[in-house]
Amino acid sequence: LVDLAQRLEEAVLADDYFQSRSLYPNIDFYTGLTYRAMGIPTNMFTVMFAIGRIPGWIAQWLELKEDPHGRIGRPRQIYTGPTQRKIS
């Protein structure tokens, strides 16, 4: 499976279609192969990807909800807040 993943990655990195669009294999590429090896049905891959992201989505939603200025979150914002916070 690892050999297959590496060959696929090499093919993607050498392909003009992917290069012209600056598309590269990311963690989801390898996660999908891992799910496949674990026997998880392919129609559940999206669900599995989402499960790992839910805590971050909830944290972002809470931050937006608690913003006193009601600003809209922008995907290219850079977090400048404290690096350590107490979880209560």
PDB file of C-alpha atoms in Angstrom:
ATOM      1  CA  LEU A   1       0.000   0.000   0.000  1.00  0.00           C
ATOM      2  CA  VAL A   2       2.848   2.384   0.816  1.00  0.00           C
ATOM      3  CA  ASP A   3       4.485   1.626  -2.537  1.00  0.00           C
ATOM      4  CA  LEU A   4       1.197   2.364  -4.309  1.00  0.00           C
ATOM      5  CA  ALA A   5       0.825   5.642  -2.401  1.00  0.00           C
ATOM      6  CA  GLN A   6       4.352   6.702  -3.312  1.00  0.00           C
ATOM      7  CA  ARG A   7       3.823   5.869  -7.005  1.00  0.00           C
ATOM      8  CA  LEU A   8       0.550   7.805  -7.031  1.00  0.00           C
ATOM      9  CA  GLU A   9       2.229  10.775  -5.369  1.00  0.00           C
ATOM     10  CA  GLU A  10       5.023  10.743  -7.948  1.00  0.00           C
ATOM     11  CA  ALA A  11       2.465  10.609 -10.784  1.00  0.00           C
ATOM     12  CA  VAL A  12       0.511  13.536  -9.334  1.00  0.00           C
ATOM     13  CA  LEU A  13       3.633  15.631  -8.779  1.00  0.00           C
ATOM     14  CA  ALA A  14       4.740  15.030 -12.394  1.00  0.00           C
ATOM     15  CA  ASP A  15       1.332  15.690 -13.987  1.00  0.00           C
ATOM     16  CA  ASP A  16       0.856  19.036 -15.778  1.00  0.00           C
ATOM     17  CA  TYR A  17      -2.802  19.245 -14.720  1.00  0.00           C
ATOM     18  CA  PHE A  18      -1.894  19.186 -11.027  1.00  0.00           C
ATOM     19  CA  GLN A  19       1.217  21.340 -11.418  1.00  0.00           C
ATOM     20  CA  SER A  20      -0.621  24.072 -13.333  1.00  0.00           C
ATOM     21  CA  ARG A  21      -3.180  24.303 -10.524  1.00  0.00           C
ATOM     22  CA  SER A  22      -0.638  23.993  -7.680  1.00  0.00           C
ATOM     23  CA  LEU A  23      -2.386  20.850  -6.440  1.00  0.00           C
ATOM     24  CA  TYR A  24      -0.365  18.472  -4.303  1.00  0.00           C
ATOM     25  CA  PRO A  25      -1.214  15.334  -2.320  1.00  0.00           C
ATOM     26  CA  ASN A  26      -2.145  16.327   1.219  1.00  0.00           C
ATOM     27  CA  ILE A  27      -2.840  14.384   4.401  1.00  0.00           C
ATOM     28  CA  ASP A  28      -6.273  13.351   3.132  1.00  0.00           C
ATOM     29  CA  PHE A  29      -4.611  11.514   0.244  1.00  0.00           C
ATOM     30  CA  TYR A  30      -2.740   9.269   2.657  1.00  0.00           C
ATOM     31  CA  THR A  31      -5.613   9.082   5.128  1.00  0.00           C
ATOM     32  CA  GLY A  32      -7.857   7.709   2.384  1.00  0.00           C
ATOM     33  CA  LEU A  33      -5.363   4.944   1.673  1.00  0.00           C
ATOM     34  CA  THR A  34      -5.174   4.163   5.383  1.00  0.00           C
ATOM     35  CA  TYR A  35      -8.967   3.994   5.669  1.00  0.00           C
ATOM     36  CA  ARG A  36      -9.018   1.679   2.658  1.00  0.00           C
ATOM     37  CA  ALA A  37      -6.427  -0.597   4.302  1.00  0.00           C
ATOM     38  CA  MET A  38      -8.534  -0.635   7.485  1.00  0.00           C
ATOM     39  CA  GLY A  39     -11.555  -1.827   5.509  1.00  0.00           C
ATOM     40  CA  ILE A  40     -13.606   1.338   5.964  1.00  0.00           C
ATOM     41  CA  PRO A  41     -16.102   1.639   3.077  1.00  0.00           C
ATOM     42  CA  THR A  42     -15.237   4.411   0.624  1.00  0.00           C
ATOM     43  CA  ASN A  43     -18.683   5.974   1.051  1.00  0.00           C
ATOM     44  CA  MET A  44     -17.718   6.667   4.692  1.00  0.00           C
ATOM     45  CA  PHE A  45     -14.406   8.429   3.927  1.00  0.00           C
ATOM     46  CA  THR A  46     -15.965  11.912   3.928  1.00  0.00           C
ATOM     47  CA  VAL A  47     -17.599  11.192   7.274  1.00  0.00           C
ATOM     48  CA  MET A  48     -14.298   9.990   8.718  1.00  0.00           C
ATOM     49  CA  PHE A  49     -12.457  13.076   7.421  1.00  0.00           C
ATOM     50  CA  ALA A  50     -15.136  15.321   8.960  1.00  0.00           C
ATOM     51  CA  ILE A  51     -15.057  13.616  12.369  1.00  0.00           C
ATOM     52  CA  GLY A  52     -11.428  14.668  12.829  1.00  0.00           C
ATOM     53  CA  ARG A  53     -12.243  18.270  11.952  1.00  0.00           C
ATOM     54  CA  ILE A  54     -15.340  18.724  14.104  1.00  0.00           C
ATOM     55  CA  PRO A  55     -13.490  19.954  17.239  1.00  0.00           C
ATOM     56  CA  GLY A  56     -11.779  22.690  15.205  1.00  0.00           C
ATOM     57  CA  TRP A  57     -15.015  23.678  13.491  1.00  0.00           C
ATOM     58  CA  ILE A  58     -16.757  23.959  16.861  1.00  0.00           C
ATOM     59  CA  ALA A  59     -13.891  26.014  18.313  1.00  0.00           C
ATOM     60  CA  GLN A  60     -14.015  28.413  15.361  1.00  0.00           C
ATOM     61  CA  TRP A  61     -17.793  28.702  15.625  1.00  0.00           C
ATOM     62  CA  LEU A  62     -17.539  29.482  19.353  1.00  0.00           C
ATOM     63  CA  GLU A  63     -14.913  32.162  18.712  1.00  0.00           C
ATOM     64  CA  LEU A  64     -17.082  33.783  16.031  1.00  0.00           C
ATOM     65  CA  LYS A  65     -20.185  33.551  18.220  1.00  0.00           C
ATOM     66  CA  GLU A  66     -18.424  35.194  21.166  1.00  0.00           C
ATOM     67  CA  ASP A  67     -16.878  38.020  19.103  1.00  0.00           C
ATOM     68  CA  PRO A  68     -18.429  41.231  20.531  1.00  0.00           C
ATOM     69  CA  HIS A  69     -18.040  42.987  17.171  1.00  0.00           C
ATOM     70  CA  GLY A  70     -19.873  40.285  15.226  1.00  0.00           C
ATOM     71  CA  ARG A  71     -17.178  40.151  12.560  1.00  0.00           C
ATOM     72  CA  ILE A  72     -17.343  37.573   9.814  1.00  0.00           C
ATOM     73  CA  GLY A  73     -14.501  35.068   9.909  1.00  0.00           C
ATOM     74  CA  ARG A  74     -12.260  35.066   6.859  1.00  0.00           C
ATOM     75  CA  PRO A  75     -10.300  31.945   5.860  1.00  0.00           C
ATOM     76  CA  ARG A  76      -7.051  33.884   5.408  1.00  0.00           C
ATOM     77  CA  GLN A  77      -7.040  35.455   8.863  1.00  0.00           C
ATOM     78  CA  ILE A  78      -3.953  34.900  10.980  1.00  0.00           C
ATOM     79  CA  TYR A  79      -4.508  34.043  14.639  1.00  0.00           C
ATOM     80  CA  THR A  80      -2.709  36.548  16.864  1.00  0.00           C
ATOM     81  CA  GLY A  81      -4.244  35.658  20.219  1.00  0.00           C
ATOM     82  CA  PRO A  82      -2.649  33.893  23.149  1.00  0.00           C
ATOM     83  CA  THR A  83      -0.866  30.635  22.400  1.00  0.00           C
ATOM     84  CA  GLN A  84      -1.863  29.100  25.735  1.00  0.00           C
ATOM     85  CA  ARG A  85      -5.372  29.259  27.167  1.00  0.00           C
ATOM     86  CA  LYS A  86      -7.001  27.551  30.103  1.00  0.00           C
ATOM     87  CA  ILE A  87      -9.808  25.221  29.084  1.00  0.00           C
ATOM     88  CA  SER A  88     -12.811  25.511  31.360  1.00  0.00           C
TER      89      SER A  88
END
